[in-house]
CSV table of C-alpha atoms and ligand atoms in Angstrom, one decimal:
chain,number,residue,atom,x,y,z
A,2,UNK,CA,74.2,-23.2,-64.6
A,3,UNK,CA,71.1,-21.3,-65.6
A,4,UNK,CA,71.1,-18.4,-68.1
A,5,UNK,CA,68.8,-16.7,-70.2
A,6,UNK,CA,70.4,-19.0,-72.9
A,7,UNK,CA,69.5,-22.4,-71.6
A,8,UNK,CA,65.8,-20.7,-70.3
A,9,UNK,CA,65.4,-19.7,-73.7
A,10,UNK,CA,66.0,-23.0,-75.3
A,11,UNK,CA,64.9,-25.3,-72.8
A,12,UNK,CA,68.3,-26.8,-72.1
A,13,UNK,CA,70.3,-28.0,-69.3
A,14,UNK,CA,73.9,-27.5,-69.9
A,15,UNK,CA,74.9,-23.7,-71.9
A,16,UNK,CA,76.8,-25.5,-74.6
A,17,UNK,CA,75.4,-25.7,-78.2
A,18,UNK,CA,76.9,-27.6,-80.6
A,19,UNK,CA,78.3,-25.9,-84.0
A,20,UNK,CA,76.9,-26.3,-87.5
A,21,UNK,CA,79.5,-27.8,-89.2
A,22,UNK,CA,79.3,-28.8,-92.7
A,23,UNK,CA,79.5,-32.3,-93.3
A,24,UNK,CA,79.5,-33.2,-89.6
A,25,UNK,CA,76.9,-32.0,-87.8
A,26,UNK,CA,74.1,-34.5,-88.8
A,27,UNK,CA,71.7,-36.2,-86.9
A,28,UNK,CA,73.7,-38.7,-85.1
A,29,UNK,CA,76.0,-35.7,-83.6
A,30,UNK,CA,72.8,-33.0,-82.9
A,31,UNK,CA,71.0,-36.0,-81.4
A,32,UNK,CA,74.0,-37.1,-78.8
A,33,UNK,CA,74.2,-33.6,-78.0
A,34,UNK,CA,70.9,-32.5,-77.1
A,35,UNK,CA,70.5,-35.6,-75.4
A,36,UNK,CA,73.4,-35.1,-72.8
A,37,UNK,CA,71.7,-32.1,-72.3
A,38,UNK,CA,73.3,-29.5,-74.7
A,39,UNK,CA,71.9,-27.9,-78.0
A,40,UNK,CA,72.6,-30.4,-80.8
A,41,UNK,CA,72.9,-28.6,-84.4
A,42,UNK,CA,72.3,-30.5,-87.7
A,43,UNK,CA,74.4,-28.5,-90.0
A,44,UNK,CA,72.5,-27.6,-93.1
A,45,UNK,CA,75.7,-25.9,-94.8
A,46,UNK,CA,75.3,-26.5,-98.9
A,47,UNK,CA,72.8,-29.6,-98.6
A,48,UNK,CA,69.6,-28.9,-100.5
A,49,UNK,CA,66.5,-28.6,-98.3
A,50,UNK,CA,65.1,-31.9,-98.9
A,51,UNK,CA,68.5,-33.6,-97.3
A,52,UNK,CA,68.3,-31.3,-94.5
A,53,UNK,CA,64.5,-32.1,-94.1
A,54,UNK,CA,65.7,-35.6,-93.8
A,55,UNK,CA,68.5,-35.0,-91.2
A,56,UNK,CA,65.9,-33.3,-88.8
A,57,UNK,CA,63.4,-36.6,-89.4
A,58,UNK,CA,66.0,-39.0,-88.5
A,59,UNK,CA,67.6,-37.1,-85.5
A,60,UNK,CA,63.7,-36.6,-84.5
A,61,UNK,CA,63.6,-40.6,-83.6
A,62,UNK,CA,66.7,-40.6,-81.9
A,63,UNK,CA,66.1,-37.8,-79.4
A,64,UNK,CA,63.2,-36.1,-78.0
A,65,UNK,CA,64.6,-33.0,-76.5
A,66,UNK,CA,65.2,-30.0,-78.8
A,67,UNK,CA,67.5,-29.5,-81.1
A,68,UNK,CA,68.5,-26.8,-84.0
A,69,UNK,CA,69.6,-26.0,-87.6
A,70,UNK,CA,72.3,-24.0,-88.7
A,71,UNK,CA,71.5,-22.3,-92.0
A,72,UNK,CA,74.6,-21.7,-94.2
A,73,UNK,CA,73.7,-18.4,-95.9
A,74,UNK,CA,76.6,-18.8,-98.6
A,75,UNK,CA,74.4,-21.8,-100.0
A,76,UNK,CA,72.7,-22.1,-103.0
A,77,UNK,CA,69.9,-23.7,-101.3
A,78,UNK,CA,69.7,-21.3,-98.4
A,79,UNK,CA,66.5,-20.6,-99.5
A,80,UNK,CA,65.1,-23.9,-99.4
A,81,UNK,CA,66.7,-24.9,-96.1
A,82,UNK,CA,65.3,-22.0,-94.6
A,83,UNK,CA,61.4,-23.0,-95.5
A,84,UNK,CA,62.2,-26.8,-94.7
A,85,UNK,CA,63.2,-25.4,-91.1
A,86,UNK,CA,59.8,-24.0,-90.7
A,87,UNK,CA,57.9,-26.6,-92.0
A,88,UNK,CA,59.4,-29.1,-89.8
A,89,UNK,CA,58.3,-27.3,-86.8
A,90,UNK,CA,62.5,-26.3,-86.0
A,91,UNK,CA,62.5,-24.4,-82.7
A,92,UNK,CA,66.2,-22.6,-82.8
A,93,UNK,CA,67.4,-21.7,-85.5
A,94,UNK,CA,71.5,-20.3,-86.2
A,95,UNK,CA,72.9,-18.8,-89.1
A,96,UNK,CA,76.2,-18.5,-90.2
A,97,UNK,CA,78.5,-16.9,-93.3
A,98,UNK,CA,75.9,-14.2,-94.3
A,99,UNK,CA,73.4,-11.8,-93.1
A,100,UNK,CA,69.8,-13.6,-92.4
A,101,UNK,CA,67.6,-10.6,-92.6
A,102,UNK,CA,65.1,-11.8,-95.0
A,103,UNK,CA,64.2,-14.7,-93.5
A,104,UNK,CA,63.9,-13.3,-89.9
A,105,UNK,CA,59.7,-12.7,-90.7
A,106,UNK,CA,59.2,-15.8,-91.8
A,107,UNK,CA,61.1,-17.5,-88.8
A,108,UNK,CA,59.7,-15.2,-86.4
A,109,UNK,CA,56.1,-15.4,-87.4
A,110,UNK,CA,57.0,-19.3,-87.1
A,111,UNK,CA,57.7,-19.0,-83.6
A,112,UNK,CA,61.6,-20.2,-84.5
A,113,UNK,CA,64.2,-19.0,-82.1
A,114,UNK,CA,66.7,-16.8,-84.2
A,115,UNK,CA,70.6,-17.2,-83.5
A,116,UNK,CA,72.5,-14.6,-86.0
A,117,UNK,CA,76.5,-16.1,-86.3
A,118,UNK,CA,78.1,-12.9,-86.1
A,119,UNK,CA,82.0,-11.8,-86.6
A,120,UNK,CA,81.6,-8.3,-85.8
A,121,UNK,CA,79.6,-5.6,-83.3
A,122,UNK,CA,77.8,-3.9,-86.5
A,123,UNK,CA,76.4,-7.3,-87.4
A,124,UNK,CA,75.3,-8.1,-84.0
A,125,UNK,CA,73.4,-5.1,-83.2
A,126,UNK,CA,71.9,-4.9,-86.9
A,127,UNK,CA,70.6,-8.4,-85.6
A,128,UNK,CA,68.9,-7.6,-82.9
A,129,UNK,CA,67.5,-4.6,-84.1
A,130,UNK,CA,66.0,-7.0,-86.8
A,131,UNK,CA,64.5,-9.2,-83.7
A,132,UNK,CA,67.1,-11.9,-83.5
A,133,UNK,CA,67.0,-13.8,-79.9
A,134,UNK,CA,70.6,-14.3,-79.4
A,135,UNK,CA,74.0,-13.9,-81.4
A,136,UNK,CA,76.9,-16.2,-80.9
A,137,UNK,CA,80.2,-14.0,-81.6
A,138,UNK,CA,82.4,-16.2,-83.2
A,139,UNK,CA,86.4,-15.5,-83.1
A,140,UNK,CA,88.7,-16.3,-85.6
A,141,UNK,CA,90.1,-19.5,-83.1
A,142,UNK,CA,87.5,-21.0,-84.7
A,143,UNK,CA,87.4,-23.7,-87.7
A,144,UNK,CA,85.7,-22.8,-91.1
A,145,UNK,CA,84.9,-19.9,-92.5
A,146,UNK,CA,86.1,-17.2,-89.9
A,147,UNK,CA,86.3,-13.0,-89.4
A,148,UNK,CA,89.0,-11.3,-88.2
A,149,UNK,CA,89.0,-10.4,-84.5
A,150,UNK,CA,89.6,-13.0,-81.6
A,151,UNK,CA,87.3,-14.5,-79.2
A,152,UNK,CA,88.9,-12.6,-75.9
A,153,UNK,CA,88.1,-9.5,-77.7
A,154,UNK,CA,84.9,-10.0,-79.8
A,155,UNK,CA,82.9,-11.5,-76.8
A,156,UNK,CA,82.9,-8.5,-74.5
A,157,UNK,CA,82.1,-5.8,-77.2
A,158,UNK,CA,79.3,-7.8,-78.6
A,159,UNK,CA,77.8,-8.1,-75.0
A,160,UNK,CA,78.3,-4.4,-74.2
A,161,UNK,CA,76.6,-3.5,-77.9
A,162,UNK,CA,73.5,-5.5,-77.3
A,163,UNK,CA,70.7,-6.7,-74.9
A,164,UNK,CA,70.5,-9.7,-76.1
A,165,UNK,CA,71.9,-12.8,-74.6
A,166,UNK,CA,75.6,-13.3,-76.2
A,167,UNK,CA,76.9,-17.1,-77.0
A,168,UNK,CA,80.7,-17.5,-77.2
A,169,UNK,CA,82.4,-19.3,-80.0
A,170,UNK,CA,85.9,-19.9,-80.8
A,171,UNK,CA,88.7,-21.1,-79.0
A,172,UNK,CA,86.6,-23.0,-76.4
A,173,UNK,CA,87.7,-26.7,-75.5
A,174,UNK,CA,87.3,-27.9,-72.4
A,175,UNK,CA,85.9,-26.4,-69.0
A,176,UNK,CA,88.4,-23.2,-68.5
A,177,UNK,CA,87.1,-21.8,-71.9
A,178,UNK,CA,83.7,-21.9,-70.7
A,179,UNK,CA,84.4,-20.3,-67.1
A,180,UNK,CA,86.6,-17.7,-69.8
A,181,UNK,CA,83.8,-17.2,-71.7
A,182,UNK,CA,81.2,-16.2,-69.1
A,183,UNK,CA,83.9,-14.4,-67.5
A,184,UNK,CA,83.8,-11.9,-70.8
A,185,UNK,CA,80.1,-12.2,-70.6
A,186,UNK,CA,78.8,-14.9,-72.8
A,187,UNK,CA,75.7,-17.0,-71.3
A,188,UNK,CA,76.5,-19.8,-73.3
A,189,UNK,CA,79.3,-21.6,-76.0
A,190,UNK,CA,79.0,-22.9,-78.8
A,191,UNK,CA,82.0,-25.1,-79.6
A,192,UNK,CA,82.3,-27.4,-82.9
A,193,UNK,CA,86.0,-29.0,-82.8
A,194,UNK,CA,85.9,-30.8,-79.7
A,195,UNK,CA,82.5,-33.0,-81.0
A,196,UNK,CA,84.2,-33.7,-84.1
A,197,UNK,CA,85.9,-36.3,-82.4
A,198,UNK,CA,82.9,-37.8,-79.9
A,199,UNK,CA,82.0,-41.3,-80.0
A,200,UNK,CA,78.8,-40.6,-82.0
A,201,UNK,CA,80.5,-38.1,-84.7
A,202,UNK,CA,80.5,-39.9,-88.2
A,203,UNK,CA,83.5,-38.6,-89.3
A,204,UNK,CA,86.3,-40.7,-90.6
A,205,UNK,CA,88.9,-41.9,-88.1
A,206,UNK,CA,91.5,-40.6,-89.8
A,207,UNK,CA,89.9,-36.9,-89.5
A,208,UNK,CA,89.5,-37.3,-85.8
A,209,UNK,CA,93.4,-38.7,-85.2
A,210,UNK,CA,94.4,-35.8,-87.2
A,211,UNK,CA,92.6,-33.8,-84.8
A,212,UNK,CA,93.8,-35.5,-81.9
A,213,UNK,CA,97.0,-35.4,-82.8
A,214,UNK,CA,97.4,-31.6,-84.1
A,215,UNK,CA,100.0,-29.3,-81.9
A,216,UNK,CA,99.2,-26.0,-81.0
A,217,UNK,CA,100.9,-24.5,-84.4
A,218,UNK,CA,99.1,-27.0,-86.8
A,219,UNK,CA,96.7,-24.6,-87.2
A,220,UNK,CA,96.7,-22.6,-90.3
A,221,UNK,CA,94.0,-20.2,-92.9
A,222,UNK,CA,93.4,-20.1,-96.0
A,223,UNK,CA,92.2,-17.5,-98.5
A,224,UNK,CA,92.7,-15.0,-96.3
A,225,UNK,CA,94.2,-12.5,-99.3
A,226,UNK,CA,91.1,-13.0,-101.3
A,227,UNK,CA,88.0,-12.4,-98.5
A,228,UNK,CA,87.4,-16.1,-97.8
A,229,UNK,CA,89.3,-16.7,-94.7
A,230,UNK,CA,89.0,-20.9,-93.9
A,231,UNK,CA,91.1,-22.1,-90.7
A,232,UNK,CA,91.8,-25.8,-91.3
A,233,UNK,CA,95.0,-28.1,-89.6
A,234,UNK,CA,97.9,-27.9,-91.9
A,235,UNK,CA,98.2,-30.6,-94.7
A,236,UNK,CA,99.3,-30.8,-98.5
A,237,UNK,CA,96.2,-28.6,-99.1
A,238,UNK,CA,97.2,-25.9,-97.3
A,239,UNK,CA,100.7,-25.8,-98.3
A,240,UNK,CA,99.7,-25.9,-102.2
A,241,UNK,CA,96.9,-22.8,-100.8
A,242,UNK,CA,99.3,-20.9,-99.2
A,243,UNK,CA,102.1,-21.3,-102.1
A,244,UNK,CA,99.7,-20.3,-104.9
A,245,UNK,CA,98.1,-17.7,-102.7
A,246,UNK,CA,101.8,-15.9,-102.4
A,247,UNK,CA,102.0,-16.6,-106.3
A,248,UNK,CA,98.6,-13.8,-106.3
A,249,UNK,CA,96.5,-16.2,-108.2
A,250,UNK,CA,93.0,-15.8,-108.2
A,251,UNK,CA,90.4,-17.1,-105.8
A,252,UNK,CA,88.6,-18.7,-109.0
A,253,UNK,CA,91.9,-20.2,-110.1
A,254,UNK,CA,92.5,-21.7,-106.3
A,255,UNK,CA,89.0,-22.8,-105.9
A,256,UNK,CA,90.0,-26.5,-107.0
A,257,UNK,CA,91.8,-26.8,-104.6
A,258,UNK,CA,89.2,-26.4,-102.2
A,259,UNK,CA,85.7,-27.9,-103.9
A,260,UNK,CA,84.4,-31.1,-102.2
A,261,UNK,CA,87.7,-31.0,-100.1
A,262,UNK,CA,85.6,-31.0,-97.2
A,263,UNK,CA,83.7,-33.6,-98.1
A,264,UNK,CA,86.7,-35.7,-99.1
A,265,UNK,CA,88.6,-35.2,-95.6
A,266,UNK,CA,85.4,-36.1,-93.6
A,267,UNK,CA,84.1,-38.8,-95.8
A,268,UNK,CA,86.8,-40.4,-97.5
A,269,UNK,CA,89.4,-40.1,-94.7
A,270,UNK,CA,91.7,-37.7,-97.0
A,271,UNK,CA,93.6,-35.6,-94.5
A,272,UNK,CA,96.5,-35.1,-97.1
A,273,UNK,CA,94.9,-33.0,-100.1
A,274,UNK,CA,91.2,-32.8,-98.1
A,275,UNK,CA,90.2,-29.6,-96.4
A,276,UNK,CA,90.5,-30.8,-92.3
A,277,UNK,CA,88.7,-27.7,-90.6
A,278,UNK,CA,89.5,-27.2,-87.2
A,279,UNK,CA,89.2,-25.2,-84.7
A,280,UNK,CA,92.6,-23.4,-82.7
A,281,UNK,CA,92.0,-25.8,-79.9
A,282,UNK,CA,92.8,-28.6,-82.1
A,283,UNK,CA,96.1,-29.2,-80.0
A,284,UNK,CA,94.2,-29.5,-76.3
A,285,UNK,CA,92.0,-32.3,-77.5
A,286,UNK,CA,93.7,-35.8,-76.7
A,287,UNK,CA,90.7,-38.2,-77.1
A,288,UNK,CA,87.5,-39.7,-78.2
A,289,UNK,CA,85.1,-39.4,-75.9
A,290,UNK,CA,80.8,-39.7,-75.8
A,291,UNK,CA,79.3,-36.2,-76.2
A,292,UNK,CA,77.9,-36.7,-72.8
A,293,UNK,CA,81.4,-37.2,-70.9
A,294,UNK,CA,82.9,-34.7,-72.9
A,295,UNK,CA,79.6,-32.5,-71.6
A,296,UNK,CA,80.2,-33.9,-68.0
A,297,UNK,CA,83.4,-33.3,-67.8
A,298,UNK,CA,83.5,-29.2,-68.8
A,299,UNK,CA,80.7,-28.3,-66.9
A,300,UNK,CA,81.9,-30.2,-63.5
A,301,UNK,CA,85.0,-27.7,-64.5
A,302,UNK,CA,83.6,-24.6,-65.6
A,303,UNK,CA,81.3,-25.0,-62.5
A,304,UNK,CA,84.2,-25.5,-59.7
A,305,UNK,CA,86.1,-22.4,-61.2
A,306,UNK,CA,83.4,-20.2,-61.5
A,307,UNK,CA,82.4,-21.2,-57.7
A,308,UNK,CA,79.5,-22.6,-58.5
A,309,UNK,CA,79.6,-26.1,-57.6
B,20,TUI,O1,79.9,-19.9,-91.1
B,20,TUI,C1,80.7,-20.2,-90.3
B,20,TUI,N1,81.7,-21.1,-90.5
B,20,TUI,C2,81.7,-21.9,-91.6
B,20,TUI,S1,80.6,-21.9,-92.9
B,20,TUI,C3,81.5,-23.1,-93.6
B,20,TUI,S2,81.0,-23.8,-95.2
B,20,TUI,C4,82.2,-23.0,-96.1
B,20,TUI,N2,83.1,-23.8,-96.6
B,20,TUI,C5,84.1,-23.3,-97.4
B,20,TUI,C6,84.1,-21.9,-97.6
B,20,TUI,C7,83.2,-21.1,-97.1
B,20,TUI,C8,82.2,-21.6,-96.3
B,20,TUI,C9,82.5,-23.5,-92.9
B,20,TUI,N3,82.6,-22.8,-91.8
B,20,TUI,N4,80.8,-19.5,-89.1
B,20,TUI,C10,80.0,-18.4,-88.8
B,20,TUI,C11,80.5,-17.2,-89.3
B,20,TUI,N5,79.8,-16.2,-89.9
B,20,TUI,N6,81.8,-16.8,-89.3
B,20,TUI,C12,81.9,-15.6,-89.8
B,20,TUI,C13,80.6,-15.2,-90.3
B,20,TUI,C14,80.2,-14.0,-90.9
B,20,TUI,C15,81.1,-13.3,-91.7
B,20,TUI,C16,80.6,-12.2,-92.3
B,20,TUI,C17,78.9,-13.7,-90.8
B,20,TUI,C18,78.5,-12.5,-91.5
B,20,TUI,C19,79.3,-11.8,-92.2
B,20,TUI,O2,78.9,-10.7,-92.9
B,20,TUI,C20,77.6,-10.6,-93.3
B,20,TUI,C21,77.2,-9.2,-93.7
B,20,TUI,O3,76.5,-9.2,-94.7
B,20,TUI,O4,77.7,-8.3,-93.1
């Protein structure tokens, strides 16, 4: 399936891989790109030097090309964004902010520019500031979300702009992909599903709670203060949502949620950790290699969209 997507990234398959914090390092962006999809290495709130050190390491264990996803909420944005260009990073996607000052730099670079967006205004602000392609993110997705839905954020997002549009959100298996390009998209991006692959570090205990999720184990956090987080339900979330009703402050909640992320991916705490996760958390049944889960949705998407 070629699209202006895969032509412009020199790809085989129109699935990228999300940025997730935590778990998209160079094992996962490496297994990726080398079943023939865009790998990310998340740089979410790593300092540039880590992130420089992530793009070395996934360097010897692929060849084909891969990305960075710069988290725009981090203190080391800055950084991240230089380390990009001075390790020769082709593609480039940004996520939980507005990337406008770094766009020169990366363009003059010759780096492929992916705005995140959540909204129209954002998207076409993007390309008016040169970006290459925008994935429109729905709020089916894991992490830090916007408001509208994938089924309706795609199609206004590729009627706004000229640009190639990359679904995200919601996708998690081959009929989300056909969906997608059915609403216009060109590619996906998906994170959930590669949480659990063979090659994603991620404790085992994150990916069973993942693979064992129902549809309504979904839930958000944060959403009354401005900092809406979809994660599966746990401890965490129930001690969120209580205080959150109780109207205390986003400072005085924020313990709840520091290096909860880390602890859930890491440490294997799914009780009081943060488990982010996408909507589609309750399709995903197993483990699988990045390159049979690839496989597998494209041989689907393909035969729906009749073009086997
Ligand atoms: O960025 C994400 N997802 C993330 S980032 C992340 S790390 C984190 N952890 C805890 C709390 C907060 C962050 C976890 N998941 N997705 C891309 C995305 N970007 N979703 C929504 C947006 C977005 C929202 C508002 C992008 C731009 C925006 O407005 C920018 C502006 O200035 O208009």
């Amino acid at each position: 399936m070629k699209t202006r997507i895969t032509e412009l990234l020199g790809i085989q398959y129109p699935i990228i891989q999300g940025g997730m914090a935590w778990v998209a390092e160079h094992h996962l962006a490496a297994a990726v790109s080398q079943a023939g999809g865009l790998g990310l290495i998340g740089g979410a709130n790593a300092p540039g030097e880590i992130v420089r050190e992530e793009i070395r390491q996934a360097r010897k264990l692929t060849d084909k090309p891969f990305g960075v996803n710069v988290m725009l909420m981090s203190p080391h944005a800055d950084d991240v964004a230089k380390v990009v260009v001075e390790e020769g990073i082709k593609v480039v996607t940004t996520g939980a902010g507005n990337p406008e000052k770094y766009m020169d730099m990366w363009k003059t670079a010759g780096v492929k520019v992916i705005p995140v967006v959540a909204s129209v205004a954002l998207a076409r602000r993007m390309e008016r500031y040169g970006a290459d392609a925008v994935v429109a993110e729905g709020c089916e997705s894991g992490g830090h979300i916007g408001e509208q839905t994938t089924m309706t954020l795609v199609p206004q997002v590729v009627d706004a702009v000229g640009i190639p549009v990359i679904a995200a959100g919601g996708i998690g298996d081959g009929r989300g992909i056909a969906a997608a390009f059915m609403l216009g998209a060109e590619a996906v991006q998906m994170g959930t599903r590669f949480v659990v692959s063979t090659e994603s570090v991620v404790h085992e205990n994150y990916k069973q709670r993942i693979i064992k999720a129902k549809d309504i184990d979904s839930a958000v956090t944060g959403r009354s203060h401005g900092h809406p987080v979809r994660c599966l339900r746990n401890q965490m979330t129930r001690e969120y949502a209580k205080l959150e009703a109780e109207g205390k402050s986003f400072e005085e909640l924020e313990y709840l949620t520091l290096g909860a992320l880390r602890r859930a991916v890491q440490e294997g705490d799914v009780a009081s950790g943060t488990v982010m996760a996408g909507q589609i958390a309750g399709m995903i049944s197993k483990e699988q290699t990045c390159r049979e889960m690839i496989e597998e949705m494209m041989a689907q998407a393909e035969k729906l969209l009749g073009r086997e």
